Amino acid sequence: MLFHTYTFLLFFLIFIAFYLATRNNLQRQNIVLLVASYAFYAGWDERFLILIAGSTACDYIAGLGMARLGNVRREACKAVVAVIALSTLVLLPTFAESGHFLILVGIGSALFLAAVFYLERRDTEDLRRHYLTLSIILNLGLLGVFKYFDFFAASLYDLGQSAGITLDPFTLDVVLPVGISFYTFQTMSYTIDVYRKRIPATTSVIQFATFVAFFPQLVAGPIERAAHLLPQFAKRREITWRNIESGATLFIWGLFKKAVVADHLAAVSDKVFANPDAYSSGDIIVALIAFTFQIYCDFSGYSDMARGIGRMLGFDIMLNFNLPYIARTPSEFWRRWHISLSTWLRDYLYIALGGNRGGAYKTYRNLALTMLLGGLWHGANWTFVLWGAYQGLLLVIYRVLRVDDHLDKLSGRRGAALACNLAAWSIMFVLIVFGWLLFRATSVDHIQQLLSGLTTNPSLASALWLDVARVLLPLLFIQALQMFKNELEVLPLLPIWLRYHVGVFVIWCVVFGAARGTREFIYFDF
Amino acid sequence: MISRHLGWKRVTLVLLLIIYSLIVGEIALRLVAPVPLIPRFVTGAPYGVRMNIPDSTYWHTTSEAKVEVRINGQGMRANTDVTYPKPDNTCRVLLFGDSVMMGFEVEYDDTFAHLLGQRLRTAGYNAEILNLAVSGFGTAEMLIAFRAEGVKYRPDVVVFQWHNTDPKNNAGARLFDVEDGKLVATGRTYLPGVAIRDWLSRFGTYDWIVQNSQLYTAVRERAASWYKSAIRTYRKFELSRDTARKAAPKTTKKNVATELDLLLLKRSQGEAEAAGAQFLLLDTPGRVTRTRFKSAFDLLPPTIGDEMATLTPLDRFQQAAGNDTLLFREKGHGHYTELGNKLLTDSVFDYLTASSWLAGCRIR
């Protein structure tokens, strides 16, 4: 169910009625949120609920276990019963075809219970680490099976073939559950923070389950931190007209970026990327620029819609994009792009690997490895790994050259600073666009095809510039306002005449200027 | 007195703001997502279906083409009028179809109808091509238009276009139905949106607005889409309630020709032949990509060619296709380009000249 569809509008209207009706009872309101979030997720495939419920149950129990709260064995049994009951409910309509999954759920539940019962017999210090390990194994296991198994199996088979060894190709052919990369990372952030004693474990399974499944940010982020979002389920939400107005504004802005800008740009980039040999070098450059802004508007548009909905409900969801294309260096880019993922990787992977403690070589290694795995997070394809490696290489090169430090030193010298910043920005933008070529390509051969197309009779001439410029210019104008006012939610800061024109322009575009046909969000595939 | 004055001031300000907002909206759409302006100037014919407004001239404007559409006194896209009596030694080829057959988005000189007439005359045939196509027509409406008007022209050849929109149009028109395997008339009129259009046309500026305002066009198309969606939902609900019809559903989710469509085609063929004309069912392929096309005949049973004369230009389309070759408009409503019309003409010309259908009017 996409945010910009009538189905979602109907869902939201029904949900908001119940949400407002329960505003004086926090527990009931959280239950309404949880049921709505599960219904929202079930809109893709009700079987996905088994996985999210399983991940929720495991991490909730792991939190209790690490914090030694309550009777962990009893809570684990209750959690398992709930997961089995939910699994039975969702598999009942298609029992003939899907009933065998119940056996898998049963086996998984039995193993989980066995692990919990075993752990509860061990001493305290090891226990916390073991519960964390259990959480990581289950969450990464889910990712491994549903997202990466077929990819690695196929890659192994190809490797064998190239080495003259014939292996039996074995794949699971499983559907990738929407949002699995997001909610598994979100729940792991909870268990890791509880382990590090940064946050207390929660004893409310409803609050925790709602935190994991919270529908505005469930399927495409932002990847929230438990420290930020979980406490918001433990206190009464203020639904004010101010929040509704600013939330609705944020939602409409996100909708403009997604349905007007991103989807129109997709019409240009898709046709060129599908058949690059049929297009000129100039056309491929235009398609790259189009994709650069398509992926930004698609993803940040979704994040803004998620934040807007959350704000209307009284929640504060973290910022995920902060004008990333004004970045002058890779580290600045990653402070502005997909902030929730980059900070997650920094806090839970880069620092765990040692961060920048341990000398230059280890710092570079940790940077490269973090970005490599960050690339792999995006999808089961070598092009994503290549993109991650490329991003890691950029970070290392810029760090070796100390570009950030040099640019910071120029802050007192206006003329030199302007020139150097412009130069740094230009170079960075080209590097970012090239990175998106690696990201968008469907295979290594496709990358070669695109590079060949770019370098054959290189030229900027293309009939496609107009199609791209017509949607980019309004976006860039508004983003320029955001940049100069140093505020993303810039509308209230504008003079009334400009606020009126921007507002009316965006609304007309959203209502009548959206691209025909509803395209899914790019990051749903991750 | 002062408060009344202030009241009028506020009302004026609000009205001005509304008008200004509409102007901003028009600019927004033209900048960000230009809307093709392809109005349809139709009215109700005396025989219960739509017809082109006689003696009208209007413009189609897209980012690919600006085209004048001129309708003669008989409601055909033509520069001259036509009389019922057929001149001696003249063959008449009647064309029935929708906007594709009308030649939307190309100038008159590049339309299939005009090119076919030109080629036949150049090849020595004294042929008149009468284009009775109306935008939005389906087979049901074509049949009624042929019965009421087409026969009066004493055609030698009747060409019915078959398009992938015909099954939906035929079902939606509710002019005919199938009972006990027979075609029965169930409706006397099908004039969707005609009454509203006729009423709005009374305001002088309306015709100018439909040809020039992208905002109005976007609003109108959205409203029409909602209305059609609501009608479809209501009819599905009706169908589910009607237990007699449950046994033999007339439409399926998939767009395929139903019994209704086949009976309409056979009836059309029968009435054309009864009027002394040859009947030809002409495929108008649709676009999948720039280089791949889909025949509308895929919706029909493969045996259709055994039951009536059929013709498809699909092979010519595939041969002519290329990444830099446009057979369909890409920024408008997807009608054929000049080249698409030419390929259609070549197909029909070759077919007609190879047959003996026009033997009676060959002058050299």
XYZ file of N, CA and C in Angstrom, chain A residues 6 256 260 264 271 275 277-279 467 469-471 473-474 500-501 504-505 508-514 516, chain B residues 17 20-22 24-25 27-34 36 215 218-219 221-222 226 323-324 330-333:
162
model
N -5.227 5.903 -3.241
C -6.522 6.048 -2.580
C -6.721 4.964 -1.519
N 5.311 15.551 -3.540
C 5.785 16.285 -4.722
C 7.091 15.674 -5.224
N 5.797 13.628 -8.443
C 5.980 14.573 -9.536
C 7.410 14.477 -10.072
N 8.535 11.267 -12.807
C 8.761 11.813 -14.150
C 10.190 11.538 -14.599
N 14.048 4.260 -19.545
C 14.100 3.850 -20.959
C 15.546 3.839 -21.470
N 18.056 0.169 -22.383
C 18.645 -0.122 -23.686
C 19.693 0.941 -24.034
N 22.442 0.983 -25.561
C 23.050 0.970 -26.901
C 22.256 1.799 -27.897
N 20.971 2.005 -27.599
C 20.124 2.757 -28.521
C 20.208 4.256 -28.289
N 21.002 4.673 -27.319
C 21.056 6.096 -26.969
C 22.476 6.628 -27.060
N 12.989 17.261 -20.848
C 12.124 16.445 -19.990
C 12.628 16.433 -18.549
N 14.809 18.833 -17.211
C 14.882 20.194 -16.678
C 13.535 20.670 -16.164
N 12.462 20.282 -16.813
C 11.152 20.832 -16.443
C 10.721 20.430 -15.048
N 11.179 19.245 -14.577
C 10.818 18.869 -13.198
C 11.938 19.222 -12.224
N 13.998 21.958 -12.326
C 14.115 23.392 -12.006
C 13.267 23.803 -10.799
N 11.978 23.428 -10.746
C 11.215 23.786 -9.545
C 11.800 23.164 -8.277
N 2.983 31.682 -0.711
C 1.764 31.415 -1.470
C 2.109 30.754 -2.805
N 3.069 31.348 -3.537
C 3.395 30.818 -4.867
C 3.972 29.420 -4.787
N 1.071 26.949 -3.633
C 0.054 26.702 -4.665
C 0.659 25.912 -5.819
N 1.884 26.275 -6.200
C 2.576 25.572 -7.289
C 2.725 24.088 -6.962
N -0.726 22.205 -6.924
C -1.243 21.917 -8.267
C -0.464 20.774 -8.910
N 0.850 20.805 -8.740
C 1.684 19.745 -9.345
C 1.332 18.387 -8.746
N 1.143 18.355 -7.436
C 0.839 17.091 -6.771
C -0.513 16.549 -7.230
N -1.506 17.472 -7.337
C -2.866 17.025 -7.669
C -2.969 16.601 -9.133
N -2.386 17.391 -10.037
C -2.582 17.113 -11.457
C -1.304 16.833 -12.230
N -0.163 17.027 -11.581
C 1.081 16.877 -12.336
C 1.833 15.603 -12.046
N 1.253 14.729 -11.230
C 1.937 13.479 -10.903
C 2.024 12.618 -12.146
N 1.791 9.562 -14.608
C 0.728 8.558 -14.744
C 1.233 7.218 -14.278
N -7.986 35.895 -5.982
C -7.019 34.880 -5.547
C -7.293 33.544 -6.238
N -6.170 33.837 -9.766
C -4.711 33.847 -9.806
C -4.157 32.462 -9.534
N -4.783 31.743 -8.597
C -4.346 30.373 -8.307
C -4.512 29.482 -9.529
N -5.597 29.703 -10.262
C -5.806 28.915 -11.489
C -4.703 29.217 -12.499
N -1.642 30.220 -11.753
C -0.437 29.564 -11.242
C -0.489 28.068 -11.569
N -1.662 27.474 -11.407
C -1.832 26.060 -11.726
C -1.563 25.774 -13.194
N 0.359 27.487 -15.175
C 1.810 27.616 -15.393
C 2.532 26.391 -14.828
N 2.099 25.948 -13.653
C 2.741 24.790 -13.012
C 2.677 23.566 -13.914
N 1.496 23.314 -14.469
C 1.347 22.140 -15.324
C 2.149 22.280 -16.603
N 2.125 23.478 -17.202
C 2.861 23.661 -18.469
C 4.354 23.479 -18.239
N 4.817 23.863 -17.054
C 6.245 23.746 -16.777
C 6.629 22.299 -16.435
N 5.889 21.711 -15.518
C 6.314 20.444 -14.922
C 5.783 19.226 -15.681
N 4.522 19.251 -16.010
C 3.914 18.054 -16.605
C 2.911 18.471 -17.668
N 3.413 18.899 -18.823
C 2.502 19.401 -19.862
C 1.444 18.379 -20.222
N -1.305 17.061 -22.885
C -1.667 17.194 -24.301
C -3.106 17.710 -24.424
N -4.745 23.021 -17.644
C -5.301 22.776 -16.316
C -6.729 22.240 -16.433
N -6.634 18.693 -17.597
C -6.224 17.768 -16.538
C -7.386 17.511 -15.574
N -8.100 18.582 -15.216
C -9.242 18.442 -14.306
C -10.330 17.584 -14.949
N -10.069 15.368 -17.376
C -9.664 13.966 -17.538
C -9.709 13.236 -16.199
N -9.318 13.918 -15.130
C -9.368 13.283 -13.817
C -10.812 13.004 -13.419
N -12.526 9.328 -12.697
C -13.262 8.968 -11.470
C -14.659 8.482 -11.802
N 14.787 2.358 -33.060
C 14.856 3.204 -31.870
C 14.644 4.675 -32.186
N 14.994 5.063 -33.425
C 14.803 6.468 -33.791
C 13.571 6.668 -34.651
N 4.431 10.048 -28.628
C 4.867 9.672 -27.283
C 4.487 10.695 -26.222
N 4.174 11.899 -26.660
C 3.842 12.927 -25.669
C 2.341 13.235 -25.657
N 1.618 12.687 -26.637
C 0.181 12.947 -26.744
C -0.614 11.788 -26.181
N -1.583 11.325 -26.963
C -2.422 10.210 -26.533
C -2.065 8.916 -27.259
